[in-house]
């Protein structure tokens, strides 16, 4: 890996961050807060939240088996993606490399920041080759984006290939594990101490059932996390979100139950989808959704909308011609979908 100072934008490296009132107050015992121009009424919503979400991280750290200093929390994973782009990529100079197809936010964030986005197509079976990504990279490539299990294809990426990429690439590898809870593949979190150029993204939006609260996690070396914390908005995670996250973390056994149920539903739904006359190919899934190639994606999408069932039409996505992406729902929801598709006549 190149030294972090060389990978970071020079202006960001030099930046002295905004110090909020709650930053300067370091948590010593106090009962009278006259430092932040808050209204003393309307408890508990009157106070600014902890800018570093220390209580949330204290509960999260042992669950993830990582030190607090290796954890960044943001307004969804989307904030972490955007901050990585802004911290490391000089607009109009640097570029990023990513597999294609994958999650759309990497490209949007790159383009908003005027960072060239280089797409490397997956193989026909949706696997990736580290060598192809490395060949697309040059001295201006700061980040390579991987997503495993990948969205919208649903498959895990090969662990040895991911390791090969991390070992060979001189910049940062961002591995998005938004769907890892649904996969049998172990997370790369335990590999972080071995790989100073690895950033792992996870989220409260999927297995944790908390898309509404907007809470994303980035895990990396303390040096990388410090850079993200330096450039984030001071109060990027609001108090209501922090409280709800702590409540969910205390209930993490329930999340394991949801995941178990959804994995059972996934195998039932998969078996039934595969039998449908309108199914051309069902791709195997390590996530909580299926990519399925159908006889006519646009027509079936519209047909389902007419029945009040919304799936994602991925027909215009690389390698996904005539494909729909279907989230695993509750048993009755999945049944309703299957019944509608059984009634569909091509
Ligand atoms: C859903 C999803 C996320 C979650 O993003 P949030 O901003 O945390 O809601 C991240 N990455 C991928 C690949 C996703 O599909």
Short mmCIF file of C-alpha atoms and ligand atoms in Angstrom, two decimals:
data_model
loop_
_atom_site.label_atom_id
_atom_site.label_comp_id
_atom_site.label_asym_id
_atom_site.label_seq_id
_atom_site.Cartn_x
_atom_site.Cartn_y
_atom_site.Cartn_z
CA UNK A 1 0.00 0.00 0.00
CA UNK A 2 1.17 3.53 -0.72
CA UNK A 3 1.56 5.71 2.39
CA UNK A 4 -1.79 7.13 3.46
CA UNK A 5 -0.42 10.64 3.07
CA UNK A 6 0.08 9.99 -0.66
CA UNK A 7 -3.39 8.50 -1.08
CA UNK A 8 -5.20 11.31 0.72
CA UNK A 9 -6.09 14.57 -1.03
CA UNK A 10 -3.48 17.13 0.08
CA UNK A 11 -6.11 19.65 1.21
CA UNK A 12 -7.81 16.97 3.33
CA UNK A 13 -4.51 15.79 4.80
CA UNK A 14 -3.73 19.37 5.89
CA UNK A 15 -7.27 20.21 7.05
CA UNK A 16 -7.89 21.26 10.60
CA UNK A 17 -11.46 20.10 11.28
CA UNK A 18 -14.29 22.25 12.63
CA UNK A 19 -14.39 21.82 16.40
CA UNK A 20 -17.96 21.88 17.69
CA UNK A 21 -18.92 22.76 21.25
CA UNK A 22 -19.51 19.07 21.98
CA UNK A 23 -16.06 18.20 20.64
CA UNK A 24 -14.33 20.56 23.02
CA UNK A 25 -16.32 19.30 26.00
CA UNK A 26 -14.57 15.97 26.47
CA UNK A 27 -17.18 14.17 28.54
CA UNK A 28 -16.02 15.13 32.06
CA UNK A 29 -18.83 15.15 34.66
CA UNK A 30 -21.04 18.17 34.15
CA UNK A 31 -24.68 19.06 34.69
CA UNK A 32 -24.97 22.60 33.33
CA UNK A 33 -24.49 22.93 29.59
CA UNK A 34 -24.21 26.53 28.45
CA UNK A 35 -21.70 25.90 25.67
CA UNK A 36 -23.71 25.19 22.52
CA UNK A 37 -26.46 27.83 22.42
CA UNK A 38 -29.10 25.13 22.82
CA UNK A 39 -32.57 25.74 24.21
CA UNK A 40 -32.72 24.38 27.79
CA UNK A 41 -36.35 23.26 27.23
CA UNK A 42 -37.74 20.34 25.21
CA UNK A 43 -35.60 17.62 26.77
CA UNK A 44 -34.24 15.30 25.33
CA UNK A 45 -34.46 16.71 21.81
CA UNK A 46 -32.86 20.03 22.74
CA UNK A 47 -29.27 18.80 22.91
CA UNK A 48 -26.84 18.23 20.05
CA UNK A 49 -25.93 14.56 19.69
CA UNK A 50 -22.47 13.10 20.34
CA UNK A 51 -20.48 13.87 17.16
CA UNK A 52 -18.50 10.62 17.49
CA UNK A 53 -21.44 8.42 18.60
CA UNK A 54 -19.28 7.01 21.41
CA UNK A 55 -22.03 5.11 23.24
CA UNK A 56 -23.18 3.38 20.06
CA UNK A 57 -19.61 2.45 19.19
CA UNK A 58 -18.96 1.13 22.71
CA UNK A 59 -21.76 -1.41 22.21
CA UNK A 60 -20.92 -2.09 18.57
CA UNK A 61 -17.17 -2.62 19.02
CA UNK A 62 -17.36 -5.93 20.96
CA UNK A 63 -20.07 -7.25 18.59
CA UNK A 64 -17.77 -6.56 15.64
CA UNK A 65 -14.64 -7.50 17.62
CA UNK A 66 -12.90 -4.28 16.63
CA UNK A 67 -11.59 -1.28 18.54
CA UNK A 68 -13.81 1.83 18.61
CA UNK A 69 -11.08 3.66 16.64
CA UNK A 70 -11.68 1.36 13.66
CA UNK A 71 -15.37 2.29 13.39
CA UNK A 72 -16.95 5.14 11.43
CA UNK A 73 -20.72 5.71 11.62
CA UNK A 74 -22.53 7.73 8.99
CA UNK A 75 -25.86 8.74 7.55
CA UNK A 76 -26.22 5.42 5.72
CA UNK A 77 -23.38 3.61 3.95
CA UNK A 78 -23.97 6.24 1.32
CA UNK A 79 -22.28 8.85 3.51
CA UNK A 80 -19.21 6.61 3.92
CA UNK A 81 -19.04 6.05 0.15
CA UNK A 82 -19.22 9.79 -0.50
CA UNK A 83 -16.65 10.64 2.19
CA UNK A 84 -14.20 8.05 0.83
CA UNK A 85 -14.52 9.66 -2.58
CA UNK A 86 -14.03 13.17 -1.15
CA UNK A 87 -11.16 12.21 1.17
CA UNK A 88 -9.01 10.35 -1.34
CA UNK A 89 -9.90 11.39 -4.90
CA UNK A 90 -8.86 14.72 -6.39
CA UNK A 91 -11.65 15.90 -8.71
CA UNK A 92 -10.76 15.74 -12.42
CA UNK A 93 -7.46 14.02 -11.62
CA UNK A 94 -8.03 10.75 -9.78
CA UNK A 95 -10.24 7.80 -10.67
CA UNK A 96 -11.87 4.80 -9.05
CA UNK A 97 -12.37 1.27 -10.39
CA UNK A 98 -15.42 -0.91 -9.72
CA UNK A 99 -16.99 -4.16 -10.82
CA UNK A 100 -19.95 -3.87 -13.19
CA UNK A 101 -22.81 -4.40 -12.53
CA UNK A 102 -22.89 -3.32 -8.90
CA UNK A 103 -24.54 -0.90 -6.47
CA UNK A 104 -25.33 2.36 -8.26
CA UNK A 105 -24.18 4.77 -5.53
CA UNK A 106 -20.46 4.24 -6.21
CA UNK A 107 -20.85 5.71 -9.69
CA UNK A 108 -23.19 8.52 -8.60
CA UNK A 109 -20.79 9.60 -5.82
CA UNK A 110 -17.84 9.44 -8.22
CA UNK A 111 -19.62 11.58 -10.79
CA UNK A 112 -20.86 14.14 -8.25
CA UNK A 113 -17.23 14.55 -7.18
CA UNK A 114 -15.93 14.67 -10.78
CA UNK A 115 -13.96 11.48 -10.24
CA UNK A 116 -13.64 9.20 -13.29
CA UNK A 117 -15.47 5.89 -12.72
CA UNK A 118 -13.92 2.88 -14.46
CA UNK A 119 -16.20 -0.14 -14.80
CA UNK A 120 -14.82 -3.64 -15.19
CA UNK A 121 -17.45 -6.16 -16.31
CA UNK A 122 -17.96 -9.29 -14.25
CA UNK A 123 -17.65 -12.69 -15.96
CA UNK A 124 -20.81 -14.32 -17.38
CA UNK A 125 -21.31 -16.19 -14.09
CA UNK A 126 -20.97 -12.88 -12.16
CA UNK A 127 -17.58 -13.82 -10.69
CA UNK A 128 -14.76 -11.28 -10.85
CA UNK A 129 -11.06 -11.45 -11.70
CA UNK A 130 -8.71 -9.42 -9.56
CA UNK A 131 -6.30 -9.13 -12.50
CA UNK A 132 -8.87 -7.36 -14.66
CA UNK A 133 -9.52 -4.76 -11.97
CA UNK A 134 -5.79 -4.27 -11.44
CA UNK A 135 -5.30 -3.85 -15.19
CA UNK A 136 -7.91 -1.07 -15.21
CA UNK A 137 -6.11 0.79 -12.40
CA UNK A 138 -3.28 3.29 -12.82
CA UNK A 139 -1.31 5.67 -10.58
CA UNK A 140 -4.41 7.89 -10.25
CA UNK A 141 -6.66 5.07 -9.03
CA UNK A 142 -7.27 5.68 -5.33
CA UNK A 143 -10.16 3.29 -4.63
CA UNK A 144 -11.42 -0.03 -5.96
CA UNK A 145 -15.04 -0.90 -5.10
CA UNK A 146 -16.19 -4.47 -4.50
CA UNK A 147 -19.57 -5.59 -3.22
CA UNK A 148 -20.05 -9.07 -1.75
CA UNK A 149 -22.69 -10.44 -1.89
CA UNK A 150 -23.02 -8.21 -4.93
CA UNK A 151 -26.08 -6.11 -5.74
CA UNK A 152 -27.94 -6.78 -8.08
CA UNK A 153 -26.44 -10.18 -8.92
CA UNK A 154 -26.81 -11.66 -5.39
CA UNK A 155 -23.63 -13.77 -5.40
CA UNK A 156 -20.65 -13.78 -3.05
CA UNK A 157 -17.37 -12.78 -4.69
CA UNK A 158 -14.51 -15.28 -4.40
CA UNK A 159 -12.55 -14.82 -1.18
CA UNK A 160 -9.12 -15.71 -2.67
CA UNK A 161 -9.73 -13.22 -5.50
CA UNK A 162 -10.69 -10.49 -3.01
CA UNK A 163 -7.53 -11.24 -1.00
CA UNK A 164 -5.42 -11.16 -4.14
CA UNK A 165 -6.81 -7.76 -5.05
CA UNK A 166 -6.20 -6.31 -1.57
CA UNK A 167 -2.65 -7.66 -1.57
CA UNK A 168 -1.76 -6.38 -5.04
CA UNK A 169 -3.50 -2.98 -5.12
CA UNK A 170 -1.56 0.02 -3.86
CA UNK A 171 -4.64 2.11 -3.03
CA UNK A 172 -7.70 1.32 -0.89
CA UNK A 173 -10.07 -1.58 -1.53
CA UNK A 174 -13.63 -0.77 -0.41
CA UNK A 175 -15.55 -3.98 0.23
CA UNK A 176 -19.30 -3.42 0.65
CA UNK A 177 -20.76 -6.14 2.88
CA UNK A 178 -24.31 -4.75 3.08
CA UNK A 179 -25.72 -8.27 2.56
CA UNK A 180 -23.07 -10.32 4.38
CA UNK A 181 -25.53 -11.30 7.18
CA UNK A 182 -27.44 -13.41 4.65
CA UNK A 183 -24.34 -15.18 3.33
CA UNK A 184 -22.48 -18.22 4.63
CA UNK A 185 -19.19 -16.49 3.71
CA UNK A 186 -17.40 -14.97 6.70
CA UNK A 187 -17.03 -11.19 6.82
CA UNK A 188 -13.66 -9.61 6.03
CA UNK A 189 -13.81 -7.65 9.30
CA UNK A 190 -11.51 -10.15 10.99
CA UNK A 191 -8.91 -9.53 8.24
CA UNK A 192 -8.70 -5.78 8.88
CA UNK A 193 -5.59 -6.01 11.10
CA UNK A 194 -3.81 -7.80 8.23
CA UNK A 195 -4.86 -5.34 5.53
CA UNK A 196 -4.17 -1.64 6.15
CA UNK A 197 -5.68 -0.77 2.73
CA UNK A 198 -9.04 -2.47 3.34
CA UNK A 199 -12.27 -0.59 4.12
CA UNK A 200 -15.33 -2.73 4.92
CA UNK A 201 -18.81 -1.21 4.65
CA UNK A 202 -21.85 -2.56 6.48
CA UNK A 203 -25.27 -1.08 7.17
CA UNK A 204 -28.27 -1.12 9.52
CA UNK A 205 -30.55 -0.96 6.45
CA UNK A 206 -30.84 -4.63 5.51
CA UNK A 207 -30.52 -7.49 8.05
CA UNK A 208 -30.92 -5.05 10.95
CA UNK A 209 -34.26 -3.87 9.59
CA UNK A 210 -33.46 -0.19 10.10
CA UNK A 211 -33.36 1.42 6.65
CA UNK A 212 -35.46 4.30 8.02
CA UNK A 213 -32.93 5.47 10.61
CA UNK A 214 -30.08 5.88 8.05
CA UNK A 215 -27.10 4.34 9.76
CA UNK A 216 -24.12 2.96 7.89
CA UNK A 217 -20.80 1.65 9.17
CA UNK A 218 -17.29 1.77 7.76
CA UNK A 219 -14.52 -0.29 9.33
CA UNK A 220 -10.83 0.32 8.62
CA UNK A 221 -7.50 1.18 10.23
CA UNK A 222 -7.71 3.95 12.85
CA UNK A 223 -5.74 6.21 10.47
CA UNK A 224 -8.32 5.87 7.70
CA UNK A 225 -11.23 6.27 10.16
CA UNK A 226 -9.64 9.46 11.54
CA UNK A 227 -9.63 10.97 8.04
CA UNK A 228 -13.33 10.22 7.54
CA UNK A 229 -14.15 11.68 10.97
CA UNK A 230 -12.18 14.80 10.12
CA UNK A 231 -14.25 15.67 7.04
CA UNK A 232 -17.74 14.47 8.03
CA UNK A 233 -20.48 16.89 9.10
CA UNK A 234 -20.05 17.41 12.85
CA UNK A 235 -23.44 15.92 13.81
CA UNK A 236 -23.83 13.45 10.96
CA UNK A 237 -25.79 10.84 12.97
CA UNK A 238 -28.77 12.31 14.80
CA UNK A 239 -29.77 11.49 18.37
CA UNK A 240 -32.92 9.52 17.46
CA UNK A 241 -30.85 7.29 15.19
CA UNK A 242 -28.18 6.76 17.82
CA UNK A 243 -30.80 5.74 20.41
CA UNK A 244 -32.58 3.37 18.04
CA UNK A 245 -29.25 1.82 17.00
CA UNK A 246 -28.38 1.12 20.65
CA UNK A 247 -31.78 -0.45 21.19
CA UNK A 248 -31.29 -2.69 18.14
CA UNK A 249 -27.78 -3.65 19.25
CA UNK A 250 -29.19 -4.82 22.58
CA UNK A 251 -31.70 -6.96 20.63
CA UNK A 252 -29.18 -8.52 18.28
CA UNK A 253 -30.48 -12.06 18.95
CA UNK A 254 -33.73 -10.97 17.25
CA UNK A 255 -31.83 -9.93 14.15
CA UNK A 256 -30.32 -13.42 13.97
CA UNK A 257 -33.88 -14.81 14.03
CA UNK A 258 -35.02 -12.55 11.20
CA UNK A 259 -32.02 -13.58 9.15
CA UNK A 260 -32.76 -17.27 9.78
CA UNK A 261 -36.38 -16.84 8.71
CA UNK A 262 -35.40 -14.87 5.61
CA UNK A 263 -32.87 -17.52 4.59
CA UNK A 264 -35.60 -20.20 4.86
CA UNK A 265 -37.94 -18.02 2.82
CA UNK A 266 -35.15 -17.49 0.31
CA UNK A 267 -34.82 -21.21 -0.35
CA UNK A 268 -38.61 -21.68 -0.63
CA UNK A 269 -39.00 -18.67 -2.91
CA UNK A 270 -36.02 -19.74 -5.02
CA UNK A 271 -37.39 -23.25 -5.52
CA UNK A 272 -40.78 -21.87 -6.60
CA UNK A 273 -39.38 -19.11 -8.84
CA UNK A 274 -37.25 -21.69 -10.66
CA UNK A 275 -40.40 -23.69 -11.58
CA UNK A 276 -42.31 -20.80 -13.18
CA UNK A 277 -42.90 -20.86 -16.93
CA UNK A 278 -41.80 -17.20 -17.17
CA UNK A 279 -38.43 -17.96 -15.53
CA UNK A 280 -35.55 -18.37 -17.96
CA UNK A 281 -32.79 -18.52 -15.31
CA UNK A 282 -32.73 -18.09 -11.58
CA UNK A 283 -29.33 -16.95 -10.33
CA UNK A 284 -28.20 -18.38 -6.98
CA UNK A 285 -28.38 -15.91 -4.09
CA UNK A 286 -26.22 -15.31 -1.03
CA UNK A 287 -28.29 -12.22 -0.17
CA UNK A 288 -31.94 -11.39 0.67
CA UNK A 289 -32.96 -11.05 -2.97
CA UNK A 290 -32.90 -12.96 -6.23
CA UNK A 291 -31.84 -11.91 -9.67
CA UNK A 292 -34.02 -13.80 -12.10
CA UNK A 293 -33.95 -13.78 -15.90
CA UNK A 294 -37.48 -13.91 -17.24
CA UNK A 295 -39.11 -14.15 -20.66
CA UNK A 296 -39.90 -10.41 -20.81
CA UNK A 297 -38.72 -8.30 -17.84
CA UNK A 298 -40.40 -5.06 -18.89
CA UNK A 299 -43.78 -6.69 -19.48
CA UNK A 300 -43.67 -8.78 -16.30
CA UNK A 301 -42.56 -5.77 -14.25
CA UNK A 302 -45.60 -3.81 -15.49
CA UNK A 303 -47.89 -6.78 -14.97
CA UNK A 304 -46.77 -7.04 -11.33
CA UNK A 305 -47.22 -3.29 -10.77
CA UNK A 306 -50.79 -3.77 -11.97
CA UNK A 307 -51.22 -6.32 -9.18
CA UNK A 308 -49.74 -3.96 -6.60
CA UNK A 309 -46.42 -5.82 -6.40
CA UNK A 310 -43.22 -3.87 -6.94
CA UNK A 311 -39.97 -5.59 -7.89
CA UNK A 312 -36.88 -4.02 -9.43
CA UNK A 313 -36.50 -4.09 -13.21
CA UNK A 314 -32.77 -4.56 -13.97
CA UNK A 315 -33.23 -5.08 -17.74
CA UNK A 316 -30.98 -2.14 -18.65
CA UNK A 317 -28.09 -3.15 -16.37
CA UNK A 318 -24.86 -4.76 -17.71
CA UNK A 319 -25.22 -8.57 -18.05
CA UNK A 320 -28.77 -8.35 -16.63
CA UNK A 321 -30.88 -8.28 -19.81
CA UNK A 322 -34.46 -9.36 -19.03
CA UNK A 323 -33.66 -9.64 -15.34
CA UNK A 324 -35.77 -8.69 -12.35
CA UNK A 325 -34.40 -8.27 -8.85
CA UNK A 326 -36.82 -9.63 -6.28
CA UNK A 327 -36.42 -9.06 -2.53
CA UNK A 328 -37.31 -11.91 -0.17
CA UNK A 329 -40.34 -10.74 1.82
CA UNK A 330 -42.60 -12.40 4.39
CA UNK A 331 -44.17 -15.76 3.56
CA UNK A 332 -47.55 -14.15 2.56
CA UNK A 333 -45.77 -11.51 0.44
CA UNK A 334 -43.71 -14.13 -1.36
CA UNK A 335 -46.85 -16.25 -1.89
CA UNK A 336 -48.68 -13.28 -3.36
CA UNK A 337 -45.80 -12.69 -5.78
CA UNK A 338 -45.62 -16.36 -6.78
CA UNK A 339 -49.40 -16.61 -7.28
CA UNK A 340 -49.34 -13.54 -9.54
CA UNK A 341 -46.46 -14.98 -11.57
CA UNK A 342 -48.20 -18.35 -11.90
CA UNK A 343 -51.20 -16.55 -13.38
CA UNK A 344 -49.05 -14.59 -15.82
CA UNK A 345 -49.33 -15.92 -19.33
CA UNK A 346 -46.56 -15.16 -21.74
C1 LIG B 1 -28.77 -1.33 0.35
C2 LIG B 1 -27.31 -1.21 0.13
C3 LIG B 1 -26.53 -0.41 0.96
C4 LIG B 1 -27.15 0.36 2.09
O1 LIG B 1 -27.00 1.69 1.97
P1 LIG B 1 -27.48 2.61 3.19
O2 LIG B 1 -27.10 3.97 2.72
O3 LIG B 1 -26.70 2.16 4.39
O4 LIG B 1 -28.94 2.39 3.36
C5 LIG B 1 -25.16 -0.36 0.77
N1 LIG B 1 -24.59 -1.07 -0.20
C6 LIG B 1 -25.30 -1.85 -1.01
C7 LIG B 1 -24.62 -2.64 -2.05
C8 LIG B 1 -26.68 -1.94 -0.88
O5 LIG B 1 -27.38 -2.71 -1.72
#
